[in-house]
Short mmCIF file of C-alpha atoms in Angstrom, two decimals:
data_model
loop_
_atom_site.label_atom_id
_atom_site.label_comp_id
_atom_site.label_asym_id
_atom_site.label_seq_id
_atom_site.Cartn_x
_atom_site.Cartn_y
_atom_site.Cartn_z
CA UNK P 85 5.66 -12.18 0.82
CA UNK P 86 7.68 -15.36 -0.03
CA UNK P 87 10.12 -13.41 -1.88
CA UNK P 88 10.11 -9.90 -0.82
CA UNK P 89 9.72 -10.57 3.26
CA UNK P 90 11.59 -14.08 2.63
CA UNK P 91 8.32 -15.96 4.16
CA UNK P 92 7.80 -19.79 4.15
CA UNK P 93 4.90 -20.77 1.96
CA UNK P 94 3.20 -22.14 5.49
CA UNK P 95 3.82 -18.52 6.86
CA UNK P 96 2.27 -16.94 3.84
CA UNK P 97 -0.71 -19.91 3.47
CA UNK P 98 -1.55 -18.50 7.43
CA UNK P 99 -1.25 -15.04 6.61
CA UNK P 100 -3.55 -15.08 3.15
CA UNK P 101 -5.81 -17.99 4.46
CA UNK P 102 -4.90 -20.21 1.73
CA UNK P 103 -3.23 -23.66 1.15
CA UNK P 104 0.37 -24.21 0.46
CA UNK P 105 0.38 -25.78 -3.26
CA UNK P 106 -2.00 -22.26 -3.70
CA UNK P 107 0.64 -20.40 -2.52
CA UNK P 108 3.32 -21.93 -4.48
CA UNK P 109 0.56 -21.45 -7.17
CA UNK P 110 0.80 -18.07 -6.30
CA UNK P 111 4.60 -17.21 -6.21
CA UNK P 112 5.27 -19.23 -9.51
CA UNK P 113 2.13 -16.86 -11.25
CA UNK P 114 3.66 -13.70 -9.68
CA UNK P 115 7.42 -14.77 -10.75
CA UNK P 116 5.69 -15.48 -14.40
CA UNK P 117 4.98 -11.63 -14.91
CA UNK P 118 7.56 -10.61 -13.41
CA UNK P 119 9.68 -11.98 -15.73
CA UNK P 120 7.38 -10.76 -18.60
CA UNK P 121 7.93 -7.48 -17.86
CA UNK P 122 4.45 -6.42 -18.26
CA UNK P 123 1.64 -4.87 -15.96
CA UNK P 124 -0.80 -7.27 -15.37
CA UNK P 125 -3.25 -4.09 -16.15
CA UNK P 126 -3.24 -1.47 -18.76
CA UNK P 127 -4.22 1.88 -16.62
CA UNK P 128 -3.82 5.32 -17.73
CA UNK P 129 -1.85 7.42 -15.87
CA UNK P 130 -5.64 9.45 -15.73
CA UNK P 131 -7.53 6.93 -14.16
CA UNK P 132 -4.64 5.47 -11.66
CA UNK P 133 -4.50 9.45 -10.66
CA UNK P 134 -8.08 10.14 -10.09
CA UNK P 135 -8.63 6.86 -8.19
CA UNK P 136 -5.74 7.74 -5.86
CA UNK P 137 -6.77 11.40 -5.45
CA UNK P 138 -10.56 10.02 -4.57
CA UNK P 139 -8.88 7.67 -1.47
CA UNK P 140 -6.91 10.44 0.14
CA UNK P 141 -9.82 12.91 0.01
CA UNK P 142 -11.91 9.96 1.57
CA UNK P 143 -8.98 8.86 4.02
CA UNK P 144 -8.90 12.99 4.99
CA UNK P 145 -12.49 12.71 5.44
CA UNK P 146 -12.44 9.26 7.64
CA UNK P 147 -14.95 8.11 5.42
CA UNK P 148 -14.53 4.73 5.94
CA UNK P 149 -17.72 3.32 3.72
CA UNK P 150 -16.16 5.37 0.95
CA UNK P 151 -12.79 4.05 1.26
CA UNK P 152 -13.81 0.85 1.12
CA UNK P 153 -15.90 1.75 -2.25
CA UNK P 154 -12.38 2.43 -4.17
CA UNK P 155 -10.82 -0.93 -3.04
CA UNK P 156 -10.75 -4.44 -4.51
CA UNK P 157 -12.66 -6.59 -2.16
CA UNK P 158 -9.79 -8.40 -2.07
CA UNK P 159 -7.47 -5.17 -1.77
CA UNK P 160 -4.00 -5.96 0.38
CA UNK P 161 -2.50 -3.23 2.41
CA UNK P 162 1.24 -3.76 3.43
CA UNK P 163 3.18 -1.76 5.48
CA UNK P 164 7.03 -1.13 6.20
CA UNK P 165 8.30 0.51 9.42
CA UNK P 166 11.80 -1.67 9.61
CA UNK P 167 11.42 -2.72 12.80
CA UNK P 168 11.58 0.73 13.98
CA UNK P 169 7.95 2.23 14.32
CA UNK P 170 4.62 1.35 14.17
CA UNK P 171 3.64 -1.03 11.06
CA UNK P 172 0.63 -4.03 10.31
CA UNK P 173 3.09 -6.66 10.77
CA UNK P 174 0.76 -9.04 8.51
CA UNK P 175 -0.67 -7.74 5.10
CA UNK P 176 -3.96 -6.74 5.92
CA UNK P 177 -6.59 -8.35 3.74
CA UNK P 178 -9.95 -6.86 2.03
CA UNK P 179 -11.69 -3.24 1.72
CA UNK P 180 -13.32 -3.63 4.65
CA UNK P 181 -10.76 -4.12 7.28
CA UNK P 182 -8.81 -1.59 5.38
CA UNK P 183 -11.17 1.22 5.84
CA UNK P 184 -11.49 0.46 9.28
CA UNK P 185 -7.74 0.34 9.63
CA UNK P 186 -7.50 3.70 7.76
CA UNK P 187 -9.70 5.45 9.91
CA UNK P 188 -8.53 4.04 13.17
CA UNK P 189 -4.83 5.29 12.51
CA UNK P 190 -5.72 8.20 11.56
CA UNK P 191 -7.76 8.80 14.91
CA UNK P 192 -4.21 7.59 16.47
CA UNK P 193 -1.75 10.93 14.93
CA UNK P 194 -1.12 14.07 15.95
CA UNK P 195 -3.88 17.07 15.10
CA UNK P 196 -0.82 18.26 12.86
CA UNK P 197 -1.07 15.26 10.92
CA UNK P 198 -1.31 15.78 6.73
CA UNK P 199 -1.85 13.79 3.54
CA UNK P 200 -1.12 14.90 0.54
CA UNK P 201 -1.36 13.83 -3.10
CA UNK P 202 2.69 13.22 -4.87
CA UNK P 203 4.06 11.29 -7.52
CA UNK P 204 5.14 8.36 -5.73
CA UNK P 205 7.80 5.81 -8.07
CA UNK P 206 6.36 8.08 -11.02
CA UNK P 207 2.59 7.63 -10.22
CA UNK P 208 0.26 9.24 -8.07
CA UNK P 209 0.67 7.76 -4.32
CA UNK P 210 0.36 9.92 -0.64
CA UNK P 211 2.21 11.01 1.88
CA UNK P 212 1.95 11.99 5.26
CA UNK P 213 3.82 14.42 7.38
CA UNK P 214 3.97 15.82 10.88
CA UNK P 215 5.62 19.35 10.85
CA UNK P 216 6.79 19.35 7.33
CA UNK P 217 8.57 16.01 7.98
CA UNK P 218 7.42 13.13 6.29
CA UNK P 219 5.90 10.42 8.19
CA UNK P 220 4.69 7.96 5.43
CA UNK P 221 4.88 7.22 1.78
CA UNK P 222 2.22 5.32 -0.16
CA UNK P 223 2.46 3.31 -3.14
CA UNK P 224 -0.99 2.10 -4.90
CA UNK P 225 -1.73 -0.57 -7.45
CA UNK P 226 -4.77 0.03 -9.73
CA UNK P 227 -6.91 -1.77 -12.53
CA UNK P 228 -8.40 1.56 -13.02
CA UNK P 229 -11.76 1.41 -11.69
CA UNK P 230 -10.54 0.00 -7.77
CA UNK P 231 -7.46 0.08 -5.70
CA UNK P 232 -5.55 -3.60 -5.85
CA UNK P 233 -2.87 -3.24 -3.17
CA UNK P 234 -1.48 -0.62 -0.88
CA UNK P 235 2.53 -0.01 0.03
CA UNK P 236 3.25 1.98 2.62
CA UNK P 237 6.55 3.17 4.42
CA UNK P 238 6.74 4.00 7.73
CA UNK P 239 10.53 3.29 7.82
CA UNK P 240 12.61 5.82 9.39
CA UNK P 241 15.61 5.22 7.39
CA UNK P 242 14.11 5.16 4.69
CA UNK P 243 11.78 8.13 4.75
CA UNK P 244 14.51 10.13 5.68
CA UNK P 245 16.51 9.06 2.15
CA UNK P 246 13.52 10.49 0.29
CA UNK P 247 13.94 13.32 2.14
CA UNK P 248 17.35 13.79 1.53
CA UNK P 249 17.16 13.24 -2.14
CA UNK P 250 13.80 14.92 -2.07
CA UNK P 251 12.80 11.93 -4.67
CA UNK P 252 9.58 9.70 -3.49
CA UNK P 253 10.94 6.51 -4.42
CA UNK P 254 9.79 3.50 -2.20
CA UNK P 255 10.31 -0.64 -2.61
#
């Protein structure tokens, strides 16, 4: 958030619930692997796949309870509509308020509202469209056994340069 949304540490301390020096903590940990190069986790292609295609049949089934099952406890959800539709505008923290958020959206769109499962920046991720236009793109970090974080575009702008290019390719 410090880097990517260009956030004061006291902006991000608020928005995670933690101190400062935790969130400096933070950012310096995060810039450490970054500049590693490295995934923090080692996850098959396999298991990252089936634990994504398990959330979008639960998220097309509004089963909250189960949706929560294939998260982190401490799963993050952040979205990106660029100012110009509907987006969380704070990361939304933990499996719980996830689901819930999940479902209630979803109550929210039109009846011709669709996931589906796509290679999304080379891995399995969803997307949603309305008419055959696409409405969202999701991104998912896994360990393998639970979902760690969620990405997802709502921007406009950019949804339409995926479809342009008809490549998935969100950050």
């Amino acid at each position: 958030m410090h880097d990517v949304f260009d956030c004061g540490y006291s902006e991000v301390a608020i928005a995670l619930g933690k101190s400062e020096a935790a969130c400096r903590q933070l950012v310096h940990r995060a810039r450490q692997r970054v500049r590693q190069d490295k995934p923090r986790f080692e996850v098959s292609s396999a298991a990252h796949s089936q634990l994504v295609a398990r959330y979008v049949q639960a998220v097309q089934e509004r089963d909250a309870d189960r949706i929560a099952e294939l998260l982190a406890q401490d799963a993050v959800f952040v979205s990106d509509g660029g100012g110009k539709t509907w987006a969380a505008l704070r990361p939304v923290m933990g499996a719980d308020r996830i689901a819930r958020m999940e479902v209630g959206v979803l109550a929210k769109l039109p009846q011709n509202f669709a996931l589906e499962l796509l290679d999304v920046n080379g891995q399995a991720g969803m997307i949603g469209r309305v008419d055959d236009r696409i409405h969202a793109v999701t991104s998912f970090a896994t360990d393998g056994l639970r979902i760690l974080s969620i990405m997802r575009v709502l921007n406009p702008d950019k949804l339409s340069d995926c479809e342009q290019t008809r490549q998935l390719l969100i950050g």
